[in-house]
């Protein structure tokens, strides 16, 4: 593993230094191994590892390329790791979301377009007053994703997308077990949307905090 780690570090150094840029094709395996002073085996393992975390893209019959290195692509690995959380760490994931999402919602208040606001409004209207838990969870995910995307920060958006795994599970538990959960969720969504329409960043931040904290509080009482 130490040899593979060395190979990973050497490829990483080429990318960080700009010797390899997004979209560039890597030299042939034999040439790159010789250039870096590596065995072809260790280079192969390094390429495999870096392709798993979306740094490299191995195209059969064509070669190996540096990906776009877009934050959304690179942070896909986060959601994969997050899915392995234990129940006793779920509150920690929610606490991170409670820190990040209200900030993103406040940022969105001054950037979100009227068309995006209308789309969020239509989304809530289509849900109706008595949705199923599954419909509510799906709407909740899309509602918050739409707001965070409007923050204009792709890294923040990708981080929060990656954290949606455990929080989705919490929402599903909450639906059938907490009385009036659907009504409270719809009310909080409307309050967040109202604050965004008013371009009131602090109100948007506060309502987003209340919304996430209510899930967190319920979960704390049940674990």
Short mmCIF file of C-alpha atoms in Angstrom, two decimals:
data_model
loop_
_atom_site.label_atom_id
_atom_site.label_comp_id
_atom_site.label_asym_id
_atom_site.label_seq_id
_atom_site.Cartn_x
_atom_site.Cartn_y
_atom_site.Cartn_z
CA UNK A 1 0.00 0.00 0.00
CA UNK A 2 2.89 2.38 0.72
CA UNK A 3 4.07 2.06 -2.90
CA UNK A 4 0.55 2.75 -4.18
CA UNK A 5 0.27 5.76 -1.88
CA UNK A 6 3.51 7.11 -3.34
CA UNK A 7 2.12 6.66 -6.85
CA UNK A 8 -1.09 8.49 -5.89
CA UNK A 9 0.91 11.37 -4.43
CA UNK A 10 3.03 11.68 -7.58
CA UNK A 11 -0.01 11.82 -9.87
CA UNK A 12 -1.67 14.27 -7.50
CA UNK A 13 1.44 16.48 -7.62
CA UNK A 14 1.28 16.54 -11.43
CA UNK A 15 -2.34 17.71 -11.29
CA UNK A 16 -1.80 20.28 -8.54
CA UNK A 17 1.26 21.73 -10.30
CA UNK A 18 -0.64 22.06 -13.57
CA UNK A 19 1.48 19.51 -15.43
CA UNK A 20 -1.80 17.68 -15.92
CA UNK A 21 -4.92 19.83 -16.33
CA UNK A 22 -8.64 19.01 -16.32
CA UNK A 23 -9.44 17.06 -19.49
CA UNK A 24 -5.81 16.12 -20.19
CA UNK A 25 -4.97 12.59 -21.23
CA UNK A 26 -2.31 10.85 -19.16
CA UNK A 27 0.79 9.59 -20.98
CA UNK A 28 0.92 5.89 -21.81
CA UNK A 29 1.27 3.67 -18.77
CA UNK A 30 4.84 2.60 -19.59
CA UNK A 31 5.94 6.19 -20.22
CA UNK A 32 4.29 7.62 -17.09
CA UNK A 33 5.65 4.81 -14.89
CA UNK A 34 9.18 5.49 -16.15
CA UNK A 35 8.78 9.27 -15.76
CA UNK A 36 7.59 8.94 -12.16
CA UNK A 37 9.98 6.12 -11.23
CA UNK A 38 7.15 3.72 -10.45
CA UNK A 39 6.35 0.15 -11.31
CA UNK A 40 3.49 -0.28 -13.76
CA UNK A 41 1.63 -2.28 -11.10
CA UNK A 42 1.73 0.52 -8.52
CA UNK A 43 0.78 3.06 -11.18
CA UNK A 44 -2.18 0.91 -12.20
CA UNK A 45 -3.39 0.68 -8.58
CA UNK A 46 -3.04 4.44 -8.15
CA UNK A 47 -5.03 5.12 -11.30
CA UNK A 48 -7.74 2.73 -10.11
CA UNK A 49 -7.93 4.48 -6.73
CA UNK A 50 -8.03 7.97 -8.25
CA UNK A 51 -10.74 6.93 -10.68
CA UNK A 52 -12.93 5.79 -7.77
CA UNK A 53 -12.87 9.29 -6.30
CA UNK A 54 -13.47 10.90 -9.70
CA UNK A 55 -10.01 12.43 -10.13
CA UNK A 56 -9.27 10.28 -13.17
CA UNK A 57 -11.54 8.84 -15.83
CA UNK A 58 -10.43 5.52 -17.33
CA UNK A 59 -11.91 5.09 -20.81
CA UNK A 60 -11.57 1.59 -22.19
CA UNK A 61 -9.69 1.58 -25.49
CA UNK A 62 -9.03 5.30 -25.32
CA UNK A 63 -6.84 6.04 -22.32
CA UNK A 64 -6.98 7.71 -18.92
CA UNK A 65 -7.98 11.36 -18.53
CA UNK A 66 -8.07 13.91 -15.74
CA UNK A 67 -11.73 14.66 -15.04
CA UNK A 68 -13.22 18.15 -14.99
CA UNK A 69 -12.34 18.27 -11.25
CA UNK A 70 -15.71 19.96 -10.76
CA UNK A 71 -16.61 20.13 -7.02
CA UNK A 72 -19.90 18.31 -7.58
CA UNK A 73 -18.06 15.44 -9.24
CA UNK A 74 -15.31 15.24 -6.63
CA UNK A 75 -17.71 15.39 -3.70
CA UNK A 76 -19.77 12.46 -4.99
CA UNK A 77 -17.46 10.33 -2.85
CA UNK A 78 -18.79 12.13 0.24
CA UNK A 79 -22.33 10.83 -0.23
CA UNK A 80 -20.94 7.31 -0.68
CA UNK A 81 -19.04 7.55 2.62
CA UNK A 82 -21.97 9.19 4.42
CA UNK A 83 -24.20 6.20 3.61
CA UNK A 84 -22.04 4.12 5.98
CA UNK A 85 -22.90 6.26 9.01
CA UNK A 86 -23.94 4.63 12.26
CA UNK A 87 -27.20 5.62 13.91
CA UNK A 88 -25.30 7.26 16.78
CA UNK A 89 -23.56 9.65 14.36
CA UNK A 90 -26.75 10.75 12.62
CA UNK A 91 -27.13 13.70 14.99
CA UNK A 92 -23.62 14.83 14.07
CA UNK A 93 -24.52 14.88 10.37
CA UNK A 94 -27.65 16.87 11.15
CA UNK A 95 -25.59 19.31 13.24
CA UNK A 96 -23.29 19.92 10.25
CA UNK A 97 -26.31 20.48 8.04
CA UNK A 98 -27.71 22.92 10.63
CA UNK A 99 -24.50 24.95 10.35
CA UNK A 100 -24.21 24.95 6.55
CA UNK A 101 -27.76 25.03 5.16
CA UNK A 102 -29.01 28.18 6.92
CA UNK A 103 -25.92 30.01 5.59
CA UNK A 104 -26.66 28.79 2.07
CA UNK A 105 -30.33 29.81 2.46
CA UNK A 106 -29.29 33.31 3.54
CA UNK A 107 -26.97 33.57 0.53
CA UNK A 108 -29.82 32.47 -1.74
CA UNK A 109 -32.07 35.27 -0.45
CA UNK A 110 -30.10 37.88 -2.37
CA UNK A 111 -29.35 35.74 -5.44
CA UNK A 112 -32.42 33.64 -6.19
CA UNK A 113 -34.41 34.71 -9.26
CA UNK A 114 -38.16 35.29 -9.42
CA UNK A 115 -38.45 32.31 -11.78
CA UNK A 116 -36.72 30.08 -9.23
CA UNK A 117 -38.99 31.37 -6.48
CA UNK A 118 -42.04 30.63 -8.65
CA UNK A 119 -40.72 27.13 -9.32
CA UNK A 120 -40.36 26.47 -5.57
CA UNK A 121 -43.86 27.84 -5.01
CA UNK A 122 -45.30 25.54 -7.70
CA UNK A 123 -43.46 22.60 -6.17
CA UNK A 124 -45.10 23.19 -2.80
CA UNK A 125 -48.52 23.80 -4.36
CA UNK A 126 -48.30 20.53 -6.33
CA UNK A 127 -47.58 18.63 -3.12
CA UNK A 128 -51.00 19.48 -1.71
CA UNK A 129 -52.08 19.56 1.93
CA UNK A 130 -51.97 15.81 2.62
CA UNK A 131 -48.98 14.22 0.86
CA UNK A 132 -47.61 10.78 1.64
CA UNK A 133 -44.36 10.58 3.63
CA UNK A 134 -42.52 9.52 0.45
CA UNK A 135 -43.90 12.52 -1.49
CA UNK A 136 -43.01 14.88 1.34
CA UNK A 137 -39.44 13.56 1.59
CA UNK A 138 -38.91 13.85 -2.18
CA UNK A 139 -40.29 17.40 -2.19
CA UNK A 140 -38.20 18.33 0.86
CA UNK A 141 -35.01 17.17 -0.87
CA UNK A 142 -35.78 19.06 -4.09
CA UNK A 143 -36.97 22.17 -2.24
CA UNK A 144 -33.75 22.52 -0.25
CA UNK A 145 -31.56 21.53 -3.20
CA UNK A 146 -33.16 24.25 -5.31
CA UNK A 147 -32.51 26.87 -2.63
CA UNK A 148 -28.91 25.80 -2.01
CA UNK A 149 -28.18 25.80 -5.76
CA UNK A 150 -29.38 29.39 -5.81
CA UNK A 151 -26.72 30.33 -3.25
CA UNK A 152 -24.23 30.44 -6.12
CA UNK A 153 -21.68 28.30 -4.27
CA UNK A 154 -21.16 24.95 -6.01
CA UNK A 155 -18.93 23.57 -3.24
CA UNK A 156 -21.52 24.31 -0.57
CA UNK A 157 -24.22 22.79 -2.77
CA UNK A 158 -22.20 19.60 -3.27
CA UNK A 159 -21.40 19.28 0.43
CA UNK A 160 -25.06 19.57 1.41
CA UNK A 161 -26.08 17.17 -1.33
CA UNK A 162 -23.65 14.66 0.11
CA UNK A 163 -25.16 15.05 3.58
CA UNK A 164 -28.69 14.31 2.37
CA UNK A 165 -28.31 10.54 2.83
CA UNK A 166 -28.66 10.30 6.61
CA UNK A 167 -30.99 13.27 6.83
CA UNK A 168 -33.31 11.62 4.30
CA UNK A 169 -33.53 8.61 6.57
CA UNK A 170 -34.37 10.85 9.51
CA UNK A 171 -37.18 12.51 7.54
CA UNK A 172 -38.64 9.11 6.65
CA UNK A 173 -38.63 8.03 10.30
CA UNK A 174 -40.14 11.33 11.34
CA UNK A 175 -43.13 11.20 9.00
CA UNK A 176 -45.07 8.31 10.52
CA UNK A 177 -43.92 8.77 14.12
CA UNK A 178 -44.21 12.46 14.94
CA UNK A 179 -47.69 13.90 15.14
CA UNK A 180 -48.31 16.82 12.76
CA UNK A 181 -44.87 16.36 11.13
CA UNK A 182 -46.30 16.96 7.65
CA UNK A 183 -48.13 20.12 8.69
CA UNK A 184 -45.07 21.50 10.48
CA UNK A 185 -42.80 20.74 7.51
CA UNK A 186 -45.14 22.43 5.02
CA UNK A 187 -45.48 25.46 7.31
CA UNK A 188 -41.69 25.76 7.65
CA UNK A 189 -41.22 25.43 3.89
CA UNK A 190 -43.72 28.23 3.29
CA UNK A 191 -41.98 30.42 5.89
CA UNK A 192 -38.59 29.88 4.25
CA UNK A 193 -40.05 30.68 0.83
CA UNK A 194 -41.73 33.81 2.20
CA UNK A 195 -38.44 35.06 3.62
CA UNK A 196 -36.72 34.41 0.28
CA UNK A 197 -39.44 36.37 -1.57
CA UNK A 198 -38.93 39.25 0.87
CA UNK A 199 -35.16 39.08 0.20
CA UNK A 200 -34.75 38.86 3.97
CA UNK A 201 -31.52 36.90 4.42
CA UNK A 202 -31.66 36.78 8.22
CA UNK A 203 -35.28 35.59 8.30
CA UNK A 204 -34.44 32.94 5.69
CA UNK A 205 -31.45 31.84 7.80
CA UNK A 206 -33.61 31.66 10.95
CA UNK A 207 -36.41 29.64 9.36
CA UNK A 208 -33.93 27.21 7.81
CA UNK A 209 -32.35 26.74 11.25
CA UNK A 210 -35.75 26.14 12.85
CA UNK A 211 -36.62 23.62 10.14
CA UNK A 212 -33.48 21.52 10.58
CA UNK A 213 -33.47 21.89 14.37
CA UNK A 214 -36.99 20.47 14.58
CA UNK A 215 -35.84 17.25 12.87
CA UNK A 216 -32.78 17.18 15.11
CA UNK A 217 -34.85 17.69 18.26
CA UNK A 218 -37.26 14.91 17.34
CA UNK A 219 -34.41 12.54 16.53
CA UNK A 220 -32.60 13.34 19.79
CA UNK A 221 -35.72 12.35 21.73
CA UNK A 222 -36.06 9.00 19.94
CA UNK A 223 -32.47 7.70 19.89
#
